PDB file of N, CA and C in Angstrom:
ATOM      1  N   MET A  10       0.677  -1.000   0.125  1.00 46.00           N
ATOM      2  CA  MET A  10      -0.139   0.268   0.161  1.00 46.00           C
ATOM      3  C   MET A  10       0.543   1.452   0.055  1.00 46.00           C
ATOM      4  N   ASN A  11       0.894   2.634  -0.774  1.00 41.00           N
ATOM      5  CA  ASN A  11       1.645   3.569  -1.251  1.00 41.00           C
ATOM      6  C   ASN A  11       0.811   4.140   0.385  1.00 41.00           C
ATOM      7  N   ARG A  12       1.648   5.445   0.469  1.00 42.00           N
ATOM      8  CA  ARG A  12       1.202   6.553   1.181  1.00 42.00           C
ATOM      9  C   ARG A  12      -0.029   7.483   1.251  1.00 42.00           C
ATOM     10  N   ILE A  13      -0.276   7.580  -0.434  1.00 44.00           N
ATOM     11  CA  ILE A  13      -1.772   8.121  -0.670  1.00 44.00           C
ATOM     12  C   ILE A  13      -2.723   7.073  -0.056  1.00 44.00           C
ATOM     13  N   GLU A  14      -2.831   5.622  -0.639  1.00 45.00           N
ATOM     14  CA  GLU A  14      -3.999   4.821  -0.282  1.00 45.00           C
ATOM     15  C   GLU A  14      -4.104   4.549   1.434  1.00 45.00           C
ATOM     16  N   HIS A  15      -2.797   4.938   2.172  1.00 43.00           N
ATOM     17  CA  HIS A  15      -2.780   4.558   3.353  1.00 43.00           C
ATOM     18  C   HIS A  15      -3.752   5.774   3.777  1.00 43.00           C
ATOM     19  N   ARG A  16      -2.875   6.911   3.078  1.00 44.00           N
ATOM     20  CA  ARG A  16      -3.874   8.550   3.566  1.00 44.00           C
ATOM     21  C   ARG A  16      -5.735   8.426   4.002  1.00 44.00           C
ATOM     22  N   GLN A  17      -5.748   7.630   2.437  1.00 47.00           N
ATOM     23  CA  GLN A  17      -7.011   7.361   1.979  1.00 47.00           C
ATOM     24  C   GLN A  17      -7.653   6.473   2.974  1.00 47.00           C
ATOM     25  N   ASN A  18      -7.058   5.612   3.555  1.00 49.00           N
ATOM     26  CA  ASN A  18      -7.990   4.924   4.348  1.00 49.00           C
ATOM     27  C   ASN A  18      -7.982   5.168   5.720  1.00 49.00           C
ATOM     28  N   GLU A  19      -6.702   6.042   6.365  1.00 53.00           N
ATOM     29  CA  GLU A  19      -6.753   6.655   7.316  1.00 53.00           C
ATOM     30  C   GLU A  19      -8.321   7.300   7.011  1.00 53.00           C
ATOM     31  N   SER A  20      -8.511   8.321   6.462  1.00 49.00           N
ATOM     32  CA  SER A  20      -9.344   9.354   6.726  1.00 49.00           C
ATOM     33  C   SER A  20     -10.763   8.853   6.052  1.00 49.00           C
ATOM     34  N   GLN A  21     -10.889   7.536   5.478  1.00 54.00           N
ATOM     35  CA  GLN A  21     -12.029   7.083   5.580  1.00 54.00           C
ATOM     36  C   GLN A  21     -12.066   6.434   6.873  1.00 54.00           C
ATOM     37  N   ASN A  22     -11.507   5.490   7.725  1.00 56.00           N
ATOM     38  CA  ASN A  22     -11.317   5.214   9.133  1.00 56.00           C
ATOM     39  C   ASN A  22     -11.882   6.346  10.023  1.00 56.00           C
ATOM     40  N   SER A  23     -11.262   7.504  10.065  1.00 52.00           N
ATOM     41  CA  SER A  23     -11.780   8.367  10.677  1.00 52.00           C
ATOM     42  C   SER A  23     -13.277   9.292  10.826  1.00 52.00           C
ATOM     43  N   GLU A  24     -13.269   9.109   9.354  1.00 52.00           N
ATOM     44  CA  GLU A  24     -15.030   9.605   8.920  1.00 52.00           C
ATOM     45  C   GLU A  24     -15.550   8.387   9.459  1.00 52.00           C
ATOM     46  N   ALA A  25     -15.403   6.805   9.440  1.00 50.00           N
ATOM     47  CA  ALA A  25     -16.376   6.315  10.390  1.00 50.00           C
ATOM     48  C   ALA A  25     -16.479   6.327  11.770  1.00 50.00           C
ATOM     49  N   ARG A  26     -15.546   6.595  12.460  1.00 51.00           N
ATOM     50  CA  ARG A  26     -15.465   6.973  13.894  1.00 51.00           C
ATOM     51  C   ARG A  26     -15.923   8.375  14.137  1.00 51.00           C
ATOM     52  N   GLU A  27     -16.510   9.190  13.720  1.00 54.00           N
ATOM     53  CA  GLU A  27     -17.196  10.026  13.865  1.00 54.00           C
ATOM     54  C   GLU A  27     -18.933  10.342  13.404  1.00 54.00           C
ATOM     55  N   LEU A  28     -19.055   8.762  12.797  1.00 80.00           N
ATOM     56  CA  LEU A  28     -20.278   8.827  12.525  1.00 80.00           C
ATOM     57  C   LEU A  28     -20.763   8.051  14.073  1.00 80.00           C
ATOM     58  N   ILE A  29     -19.860   7.462  14.761  1.00 89.00           N
ATOM     59  CA  ILE A  29     -20.897   6.672  15.666  1.00 89.00           C
ATOM     60  C   ILE A  29     -20.467   7.708  17.253  1.00 89.00           C
ATOM     61  N   MET A  30     -21.941   7.321  17.492  1.00 94.00           N
ATOM     62  CA  MET A  30     -22.337   8.347  19.056  1.00 94.00           C
ATOM     63  C   MET A  30     -22.524   7.538  20.192  1.00 94.00           C
ATOM     64  N   LYS A  31     -22.044   7.860  21.332  1.00 96.00           N
ATOM     65  CA  LYS A  31     -22.660   7.240  22.512  1.00 96.00           C
ATOM     66  C   LYS A  31     -23.017   8.061  23.207  1.00 96.00           C
ATOM     67  N   ILE A  32     -24.365   7.214  23.827  1.00 97.00           N
ATOM     68  CA  ILE A  32     -25.578   8.012  24.209  1.00 97.00           C
ATOM     69  C   ILE A  32     -26.023   7.384  25.368  1.00 97.00           C
ATOM     70  N   ALA A  33     -25.885   7.929  26.844  1.00 98.00           N
ATOM     71  CA  ALA A  33     -26.282   7.088  28.191  1.00 98.00           C
ATOM     72  C   ALA A  33     -27.278   7.386  28.761  1.00 98.00           C
ATOM     73  N   ILE A  34     -28.209   6.509  28.974  1.00 98.00           N
ATOM     74  CA  ILE A  34     -30.043   7.249  29.533  1.00 98.00           C
ATOM     75  C   ILE A  34     -29.218   6.460  31.285  1.00 98.00           C
ATOM     76  N   ALA A  35     -29.832   7.384  32.027  1.00 97.00           N
ATOM     77  CA  ALA A  35     -30.028   6.904  33.457  1.00 97.00           C
ATOM     78  C   ALA A  35     -31.192   6.200  33.426  1.00 97.00           C
ATOM     79  N   SER A  36     -30.764   5.028  34.216  1.00 97.00           N
ATOM     80  CA  SER A  36     -31.655   3.685  34.485  1.00 97.00           C
ATOM     81  C   SER A  36     -31.392   3.112  35.670  1.00 97.00           C
ATOM     82  N   GLN A  37     -31.220   4.083  36.860  1.00 96.00           N
ATOM     83  CA  GLN A  37     -31.344   3.496  37.970  1.00 96.00           C
ATOM     84  C   GLN A  37     -31.757   1.794  38.428  1.00 96.00           C
ATOM     85  N   ASP A  38     -32.753   1.119  38.138  1.00 96.00           N
ATOM     86  CA  ASP A  38     -33.534  -0.018  38.075  1.00 96.00           C
ATOM     87  C   ASP A  38     -33.194  -1.024  36.701  1.00 96.00           C
ATOM     88  N   GLN A  39     -32.480  -0.052  35.687  1.00 94.00           N
ATOM     89  CA  GLN A  39     -31.876  -0.874  34.515  1.00 94.00           C
ATOM     90  C   GLN A  39     -33.145  -1.256  33.738  1.00 94.00           C
ATOM     91  N   GLN A  40     -34.268  -0.745  34.155  1.00 95.00           N
ATOM     92  CA  GLN A  40     -35.792  -0.796  33.284  1.00 95.00           C
ATOM     93  C   GLN A  40     -36.330   0.530  32.955  1.00 95.00           C
ATOM     94  N   THR A  41     -36.163   1.506  33.575  1.00 96.00           N
ATOM     95  CA  THR A  41     -36.786   2.566  33.154  1.00 96.00           C
ATOM     96  C   THR A  41     -35.792   3.781  33.732  1.00 96.00           C
ATOM     97  N   VAL A  42     -36.390   5.097  32.739  1.00 97.00           N
ATOM     98  CA  VAL A  42     -35.488   6.183  33.038  1.00 97.00           C
ATOM     99  C   VAL A  42     -35.481   6.488  34.185  1.00 97.00           C
ATOM    100  N   THR A  43     -34.498   7.387  34.925  1.00 94.00           N
ATOM    101  CA  THR A  43     -34.310   7.474  35.964  1.00 94.00           C
ATOM    102  C   THR A  43     -34.717   8.881  36.135  1.00 94.00           C
ATOM    103  N   ALA A  44     -35.564   9.742  36.921  1.00 91.00           N
ATOM    104  CA  ALA A  44     -36.128  10.834  37.296  1.00 91.00           C
ATOM    105  C   ALA A  44     -34.940  11.474  37.296  1.00 91.00           C
ATOM    106  N   HIS A  45     -34.289  11.550  38.720  1.00 90.00           N
ATOM    107  CA  HIS A  45     -32.727  12.191  38.989  1.00 90.00           C
ATOM    108  C   HIS A  45     -31.210  11.748  38.401  1.00 90.00           C
ATOM    109  N   ALA A  46     -31.013  11.991  37.712  1.00 95.00           N
ATOM    110  CA  ALA A  46     -29.325  11.675  36.969  1.00 95.00           C
ATOM    111  C   ALA A  46     -28.352  12.259  38.315  1.00 95.00           C
ATOM    112  N   GLY A  47     -28.606  13.039  38.054  1.00 95.00           N
ATOM    113  CA  GLY A  47     -27.380  13.372  39.857  1.00 95.00           C
ATOM    114  C   GLY A  47     -26.965  11.979  40.476  1.00 95.00           C
ATOM    115  N   ARG A  48     -28.122  11.451  41.175  1.00 94.00           N
ATOM    116  CA  ARG A  48     -28.090  10.593  42.303  1.00 94.00           C
ATOM    117  C   ARG A  48     -27.926   9.189  41.582  1.00 94.00           C
ATOM    118  N   CYS A  49     -28.064   8.978  39.939  1.00 96.00           N
ATOM    119  CA  CYS A  49     -27.998   7.925  39.405  1.00 96.00           C
ATOM    120  C   CYS A  49     -27.146   7.138  39.623  1.00 96.00           C
ATOM    121  N   GLN A  50     -26.528   5.790  39.464  1.00 97.00           N
ATOM    122  CA  GLN A  50     -25.560   4.722  39.417  1.00 97.00           C
ATOM    123  C   GLN A  50     -25.266   4.037  38.225  1.00 97.00           C
ATOM    124  N   ASN A  51     -27.012   3.486  37.814  1.00 98.00           N
ATOM    125  CA  ASN A  51     -26.852   2.801  36.658  1.00 98.00           C
ATOM    126  C   ASN A  51     -27.101   3.618  35.620  1.00 98.00           C
ATOM    127  N   PHE A  52     -26.032   3.273  34.335  1.00 98.00           N
ATOM    128  CA  PHE A  52     -27.026   3.862  32.717  1.00 98.00           C
ATOM    129  C   PHE A  52     -26.691   2.860  31.822  1.00 98.00           C
ATOM    130  N   TRP A  53     -27.756   2.957  30.728  1.00 98.00           N
ATOM    131  CA  TRP A  53     -27.798   2.073  29.841  1.00 98.00           C
ATOM    132  C   TRP A  53     -26.864   2.804  28.829  1.00 98.00           C
ATOM    133  N   ILE A  54     -25.396   2.282  28.321  1.00 98.00           N
ATOM    134  CA  ILE A  54     -24.625   3.462  27.085  1.00 98.00           C
ATOM    135  C   ILE A  54     -25.102   2.170  25.814  1.00 98.00           C
ATOM    136  N   TYR A  55     -25.405   3.180  24.801  1.00 97.00           N
ATOM    137  CA  TYR A  55     -25.574   3.128  23.042  1.00 97.00           C
ATOM    138  C   TYR A  55     -25.100   3.586  22.778  1.00 97.00           C
ATOM    139  N   GLU A  56     -24.095   2.897  21.865  1.00 96.00           N
ATOM    140  CA  GLU A  56     -22.892   2.792  20.898  1.00 96.00           C
ATOM    141  C   GLU A  56     -24.386   3.127  18.974  1.00 96.00           C
ATOM    142  N   THR A  57     -24.462   3.705  18.811  1.00 94.00           N
ATOM    143  CA  THR A  57     -25.108   3.908  17.591  1.00 94.00           C
ATOM    144  C   THR A  57     -24.169   4.669  16.632  1.00 94.00           C
ATOM    145  N   SER A  58     -24.423   4.305  15.182  1.00 91.00           N
ATOM    146  CA  SER A  58     -23.874   4.500  13.932  1.00 91.00           C
ATOM    147  C   SER A  58     -25.231   5.151  12.817  1.00 91.00           C
ATOM    148  N   GLU A  59     -25.523   6.769  13.164  1.00 84.00           N
ATOM    149  CA  GLU A  59     -26.920   7.032  12.299  1.00 84.00           C
ATOM    150  C   GLU A  59     -27.969   6.407  12.743  1.00 84.00           C
ATOM    151  N   THR A  60     -28.841   5.638  12.063  1.00 85.00           N
ATOM    152  CA  THR A  60     -30.008   4.966  12.989  1.00 85.00           C
ATOM    153  C   THR A  60     -29.925   3.691  13.212  1.00 85.00           C
ATOM    154  N   THR A  61     -28.586   3.337  13.326  1.00 92.00           N
ATOM    155  CA  THR A  61     -28.232   1.730  14.107  1.00 92.00           C
ATOM    156  C   THR A  61     -27.555   1.601  15.242  1.00 92.00           C
ATOM    157  N   VAL A  62     -28.165   0.775  16.154  1.00 94.00           N
ATOM    158  CA  VAL A  62     -27.649   0.196  17.146  1.00 94.00           C
ATOM    159  C   VAL A  62     -26.469  -0.778  17.314  1.00 94.00           C
ATOM    160  N   LEU A  63     -25.254  -0.232  17.431  1.00 94.00           N
ATOM    161  CA  LEU A  63     -24.272  -1.233  17.122  1.00 94.00           C
ATOM    162  C   LEU A  63     -23.840  -1.769  18.631  1.00 94.00           C
ATOM    163  N   ASP A  64     -24.046  -1.329  19.777  1.00 95.00           N
ATOM    164  CA  ASP A  64     -23.937  -1.966  21.040  1.00 95.00           C
ATOM    165  C   ASP A  64     -24.749  -1.494  22.126  1.00 95.00           C
ATOM    166  N   LYS A  65     -25.225  -2.451  23.119  1.00 96.00           N
ATOM    167  CA  LYS A  65     -25.776  -1.719  24.478  1.00 96.00           C
ATOM    168  C   LYS A  65     -25.288  -2.396  25.348  1.00 96.00           C
ATOM    169  N   SER A  66     -24.686  -1.344  26.336  1.00 97.00           N
ATOM    170  CA  SER A  66     -24.007  -2.301  27.466  1.00 97.00           C
ATOM    171  C   SER A  66     -24.955  -1.442  29.031  1.00 97.00           C
ATOM    172  N   ILE A  67     -24.620  -1.844  30.108  1.00 97.00           N
ATOM    173  CA  ILE A  67     -24.948  -1.562  31.541  1.00 97.00           C
ATOM    174  C   ILE A  67     -23.938  -0.691  32.105  1.00 97.00           C
ATOM    175  N   LEU A  68     -23.460   0.420  32.476  1.00 97.00           N
ATOM    176  CA  LEU A  68     -22.576   0.881  33.308  1.00 97.00           C
ATOM    177  C   LEU A  68     -23.113   1.191  34.691  1.00 97.00           C
ATOM    178  N   GLU A  69     -22.331   0.294  35.503  1.00 97.00           N
ATOM    179  CA  GLU A  69     -22.377   0.179  37.074  1.00 97.00           C
ATOM    180  C   GLU A  69     -21.450   0.919  37.709  1.00 97.00           C
ATOM    181  N   LEU A  70     -21.980   2.297  38.270  1.00 97.00           N
ATOM    182  CA  LEU A  70     -20.854   3.109  39.099  1.00 97.00           C
ATOM    183  C   LEU A  70     -21.268   3.185  40.654  1.00 97.00           C
ATOM    184  N   PRO A  71     -20.629   3.185  41.133  1.00 97.00           N
ATOM    185  CA  PRO A  71     -20.039   3.188  42.738  1.00 97.00           C
ATOM    186  C   PRO A  71     -20.553   4.365  43.362  1.00 97.00           C
ATOM    187  N   GLN A  72     -21.450   4.537  44.570  1.00 96.00           N
ATOM    188  CA  GLN A  72     -22.114   5.325  44.653  1.00 96.00           C
ATOM    189  C   GLN A  72     -21.348   6.973  44.691  1.00 96.00           C
ATOM    190  N   GLU A  73     -20.016   6.940  45.003  1.00 96.00           N
ATOM    191  CA  GLU A  73     -19.019   7.658  45.034  1.00 96.00           C
ATOM    192  C   GLU A  73     -18.315   8.179  43.510  1.00 96.00           C
ATOM    193  N   GLN A  74     -19.065   7.353  42.240  1.00 96.00           N
ATOM    194  CA  GLN A  74     -18.775   8.423  41.037  1.00 96.00           C
ATOM    195  C   GLN A  74     -20.321   8.689  40.383  1.00 96.00           C
ATOM    196  N   SER A  75     -21.299   8.576  41.395  1.00 96.00           N
ATOM    197  CA  SER A  75     -22.458   9.465  40.759  1.00 96.00           C
ATOM    198  C   SER A  75     -22.023  10.631  40.707  1.00 96.00           C
ATOM    199  N   PHE A  76     -22.658  11.550  39.496  1.00 95.00           N
ATOM    200  CA  PHE A  76     -22.415  12.741  39.496  1.00 95.00           C
ATOM    201  C   PHE A  76     -22.617  13.466  40.982  1.00 95.00           C
ATOM    202  N   HIS A  77     -23.894  13.412  41.534  1.00 94.00           N
ATOM    203  CA  HIS A  77     -23.642  13.966  42.836  1.00 94.00           C
ATOM    204  C   HIS A  77     -22.880  13.982  43.826  1.00 94.00           C
ATOM    205  N   HIS A  78     -21.945  12.855  43.983  1.00 95.00           N
ATOM    206  CA  HIS A  78     -20.959  12.541  45.001  1.00 95.00           C
ATOM    207  C   HIS A  78     -19.787  12.660  44.613  1.00 95.00           C
ATOM    208  N   SER A  79     -19.469  12.884  43.062  1.00 95.00           N
ATOM    209  CA  SER A  79     -18.089  13.154  42.406  1.00 95.00           C
ATOM    210  C   SER A  79     -18.180  14.521  41.706  1.00 95.00           C
ATOM    211  N   SER A  80     -16.303  14.743  41.886  1.00 94.00           N
ATOM    212  CA  SER A  80     -15.827  16.281  41.819  1.00 94.00           C
ATOM    213  C   SER A  80     -16.227  16.500  39.887  1.00 94.00           C
ATOM    214  N   PRO A  81     -16.814  17.834  39.696  1.00 92.00           N
ATOM    215  CA  PRO A  81     -16.566  17.876  38.362  1.00 92.00           C
ATOM    216  C   PRO A  81     -15.661  17.927  37.709  1.00 92.00           C
ATOM    217  N   HIS A  82     -14.235  18.237  38.114  1.00 91.00           N
ATOM    218  CA  HIS A  82     -12.894  18.452  38.078  1.00 91.00           C
ATOM    219  C   HIS A  82     -12.063  17.171  37.665  1.00 91.00           C
ATOM    220  N   GLU A  83     -12.525  16.154  37.785  1.00 93.00           N
ATOM    221  CA  GLU A  83     -11.938  14.709  37.902  1.00 93.00           C
ATOM    222  C   GLU A  83     -12.729  14.021  36.695  1.00 93.00           C
ATOM    223  N   ALA A  84     -11.488  13.205  35.914  1.00 95.00           N
ATOM    224  CA  ALA A  84     -12.543  12.616  35.039  1.00 95.00           C
ATOM    225  C   ALA A  84     -13.456  11.219  35.547  1.00 95.00           C
ATOM    226  N   HIS A  85     -14.764  11.258  34.559  1.00 96.00           N
ATOM    227  CA  HIS A  85     -15.512  10.700  35.354  1.00 96.00           C
ATOM    228  C   HIS A  85     -15.992   9.292  34.227  1.00 96.00           C
ATOM    229  N   PRO A  86     -16.451   7.947  34.208  1.00 96.00           N
ATOM    230  CA  PRO A  86     -16.322   7.132  33.213  1.00 96.00           C
ATOM    231  C   PRO A  86     -17.637   7.569  32.383  1.00 96.00           C
ATOM    232  N   LEU A  87     -18.401   8.523  32.017  1.00 97.00           N
ATOM    233  CA  LEU A  87     -19.411   8.935  31.295  1.00 97.00           C
ATOM    234  C   LEU A  87     -18.581  10.216  30.358  1.00 97.00           C
ATOM    235  N   ASP A  88     -17.180  10.295  30.966  1.00 96.00           N
ATOM    236  CA  ASP A  88     -17.177  11.754  29.936  1.00 96.00           C
ATOM    237  C   ASP A  88     -16.908  11.182  28.139  1.00 96.00           C
ATOM    238  N   GLU A  89     -16.957   9.770  28.293  1.00 94.00           N
ATOM    239  CA  GLU A  89     -17.247   9.476  26.531  1.00 94.00           C
ATOM    240  C   GLU A  89     -17.967   9.194  26.106  1.00 94.00           C
ATOM    241  N   VAL A  90     -19.438   9.579  26.349  1.00 97.00           N
ATOM    242  CA  VAL A  90     -20.684   9.879  25.662  1.00 97.00           C
ATOM    243  C   VAL A  90     -20.594  10.904  25.387  1.00 97.00           C
ATOM    244  N   GLN A  91     -21.539  10.868  24.715  1.00 97.00           N
ATOM    245  CA  GLN A  91     -21.793  12.547  23.386  1.00 97.00           C
ATOM    246  C   GLN A  91     -23.035  13.193  24.270  1.00 97.00           C
ATOM    247  N   VAL A  92     -24.172  12.148  24.531  1.00 98.00           N
ATOM    248  CA  VAL A  92     -25.429  12.832  25.034  1.00 98.00           C
ATOM    249  C   VAL A  92     -25.659  12.047  26.010  1.00 98.00           C
ATOM    250  N   LEU A  93     -26.243  12.523  27.252  1.00 98.00           N
ATOM    251  CA  LEU A  93     -26.910  12.221  28.523  1.00 98.00           C
ATOM    252  C   LEU A  93     -28.478  12.198  28.804  1.00 98.00           C
ATOM    253  N   ILE A  94     -29.335  11.126  28.424  1.00 98.00           N
ATOM    254  CA  ILE A  94     -30.710  11.224  28.981  1.00 98.00           C
ATOM    255  C   ILE A  94     -31.427  10.695  29.828  1.00 98.00           C
ATOM    256  N   ALA A  95     -31.994  11.947  30.442  1.00 97.00           N
ATOM    257  CA  ALA A  95     -32.443  11.287  31.775  1.00 97.00           C
ATOM    258  C   ALA A  95     -33.953  12.171  32.210  1.00 97.00           C
ATOM    259  N   GLY A  96     -34.657  11.736  33.055  1.00 96.00           N
ATOM    260  CA  GLY A  96     -36.150  12.250  33.723  1.00 96.00           C
ATOM    261  C   GLY A  96     -35.664  13.779  33.973  1.00 96.00           C
ATOM    262  N   SER A  97     -34.795  14.108  35.144  1.00 96.00           N
ATOM    263  CA  SER A  97     -34.323  15.622  35.309  1.00 96.00           C
ATOM    264  C   SER A  97     -32.998  15.571  35.447  1.00 96.00           C
ATOM    265  N   MET A  98     -32.557  16.856  35.551  1.00 95.00           N
ATOM    266  CA  MET A  98     -31.041  17.363  35.895  1.00 95.00           C
ATOM    267  C   MET A  98     -31.299  18.311  36.086  1.00 95.00           C
ATOM    268  N   GLY A  99     -30.479  19.171  37.473  1.00 94.00           N
ATOM    269  CA  GLY A  99     -30.653  20.046  37.486  1.00 94.00           C
ATOM    270  C   GLY A  99     -29.543  21.060  37.046  1.00 94.00           C
ATOM    271  N   ARG A 100     -29.257  21.773  37.021  1.00 95.00           N
ATOM    272  CA  ARG A 100     -28.776  23.214  35.875  1.00 95.00           C
ATOM    273  C   ARG A 100     -27.083  23.006  36.073  1.00 95.00           C
ATOM    274  N   GLY A 101     -26.598  22.403  38.088  1.00 94.00           N
ATOM    275  CA  GLY A 101     -25.500  22.412  37.552  1.00 94.00           C
ATOM    276  C   GLY A 101     -24.598  21.536  36.938  1.00 94.00           C
ATOM    277  N   LEU A 102     -25.560  19.896  36.909  1.00 96.00           N
ATOM    278  CA  LEU A 102     -25.129  19.162  36.488  1.00 96.00           C
ATOM    279  C   LEU A 102     -25.028  19.197  34.716  1.00 96.00           C
ATOM    280  N   VAL A 103     -26.221  20.238  34.125  1.00 96.00           N
ATOM    281  CA  VAL A 103     -26.303  20.668  32.812  1.00 96.00           C
ATOM    282  C   VAL A 103     -25.136  21.287  32.153  1.00 96.00           C
ATOM    283  N   ARG A 104     -24.612  22.204  33.370  1.00 96.00           N
ATOM    284  CA  ARG A 104     -23.494  22.913  32.969  1.00 96.00           C
ATOM    285  C   ARG A 104     -22.138  21.856  33.173  1.00 96.00           C
ATOM    286  N   ARG A 105     -22.075  20.850  34.113  1.00 96.00           N
ATOM    287  CA  ARG A 105     -20.709  19.984  33.954  1.00 96.00           C
ATOM    288  C   ARG A 105     -20.738  19.215  32.827  1.00 96.00           C
ATOM    289  N   LEU A 106     -21.816  18.675  32.319  1.00 97.00           N
ATOM    290  CA  LEU A 106     -21.994  17.700  30.764  1.00 97.00           C
ATOM    291  C   LEU A 106     -21.629  18.831  29.526  1.00 97.00           C
ATOM    292  N   ALA A 107     -21.829  19.835  29.691  1.00 96.00           N
ATOM    293  CA  ALA A 107     -21.729  20.847  28.933  1.00 96.00           C
ATOM    294  C   ALA A 107     -20.074  21.171  28.819  1.00 96.00           C
ATOM    295  N   SER A 108     -19.764  21.357  29.728  1.00 95.00           N
ATOM    296  CA  SER A 108     -18.282  21.665  30.162  1.00 95.00           C
ATOM    297  C   SER A 108     -17.715  20.686  29.422  1.00 95.00           C
ATOM    298  N   LYS A 109     -18.058  19.248  29.440  1.00 95.00           N
ATOM    299  CA  LYS A 109     -17.058  18.070  28.934  1.00 95.00           C
ATOM    300  C   LYS A 109     -17.332  17.729  27.661  1.00 95.00           C
ATOM    301  N   GLY A 110     -18.132  18.577  26.875  1.00 96.00           N
ATOM    302  CA  GLY A 110     -19.380  18.059  25.466  1.00 96.00           C
ATOM    303  C   GLY A 110     -20.126  17.408  25.210  1.00 96.00           C
ATOM    304  N   ILE A 111     -20.690  17.298  26.628  1.00 97.00           N
ATOM    305  CA  ILE A 111     -21.654  16.566  26.779  1.00 97.00           C
ATOM    306  C   ILE A 111     -23.227  17.230  26.356  1.00 97.00           C
ATOM    307  N   GLU A 112     -24.405  16.990  25.714  1.00 97.00           N
ATOM    308  CA  GLU A 112     -25.472  17.572  25.713  1.00 97.00           C
ATOM    309  C   GLU A 112     -26.491  16.868  26.846  1.00 97.00           C
ATOM    310  N   GLY A 113     -26.885  17.606  27.892  1.00 97.00           N
ATOM    311  CA  GLY A 113     -28.045  16.721  28.825  1.00 97.00           C
ATOM    312  C   GLY A 113     -29.543  16.911  27.923  1.00 97.00           C
ATOM    313  N   ILE A 114     -29.889  15.971  27.974  1.00 97.00           N
ATOM    314  CA  ILE A 114     -31.602  15.828  27.220  1.00 97.00           C
ATOM    315  C   ILE A 114     -32.208  15.256  28.584  1.00 97.00           C
ATOM    316  N   VAL A 115     -33.274  16.268  28.718  1.00 96.00           N
ATOM    317  CA  VAL A 115     -34.630  15.391  29.932  1.00 96.00           C
ATOM    318  C   VAL A 115     -35.794  15.301  28.898  1.00 96.00           C
ATOM    319  N   THR A 116     -36.135  14.212  29.497  1.00 95.00           N
ATOM    320  CA  THR A 116     -37.479  13.462  28.985  1.00 95.00           C
ATOM    321  C   THR A 116     -38.248  13.297  29.918  1.00 95.00           C
ATOM    322  N   ARG A 117     -39.363  12.906  29.066  1.00 92.00           N
ATOM    323  CA  ARG A 117     -40.972  12.483  29.796  1.00 92.00           C
ATOM    324  C   ARG A 117     -41.145  11.081  30.011  1.00 92.00           C
ATOM    325  N   GLU A 118     -40.323  10.302  28.921  1.00 89.00           N
ATOM    326  CA  GLU A 118     -40.643   8.903  28.757  1.00 89.00           C
ATOM    327  C   GLU A 118     -39.994   8.248  29.761  1.00 89.00           C
ATOM    328  N   THR A 119     -40.585   7.135  29.845  1.00 86.00           N
ATOM    329  CA  THR A 119     -39.738   6.359  31.007  1.00 86.00           C
ATOM    330  C   THR A 119     -39.070   4.816  30.649  1.00 86.00           C
ATOM    331  N   ASN A 120     -39.320   4.654  29.683  1.00 81.00           N
ATOM    332  CA  ASN A 120     -39.129   3.584  28.930  1.00 81.00           C
ATOM    333  C   ASN A 120     -38.481   3.705  27.374  1.00 81.00           C
TER     334      ASN A 120
END
């Protein structure tokens, strides 16, 4: 493979990576959308590519890593997501998420 082909492949691979989005849904009981994102310790993580779900997993956090108990100035396991969906979230959490490039979305949906 010559350099031009290698660069084209790298470009195509980076474009494919850009299409993948990670979405976290607060779900304390692992069944429904949790109303209070700050105290939630369980999150469904969806990895998507446009309209396709590529992967779905549960992230279980210890209490000290819930948003309510953790520092906004330290790394957090949810820092890799682009969107966090919950039934509610306070302004402080919305600002914390935004500072890390994460969009916080409040929904009335429960499942």
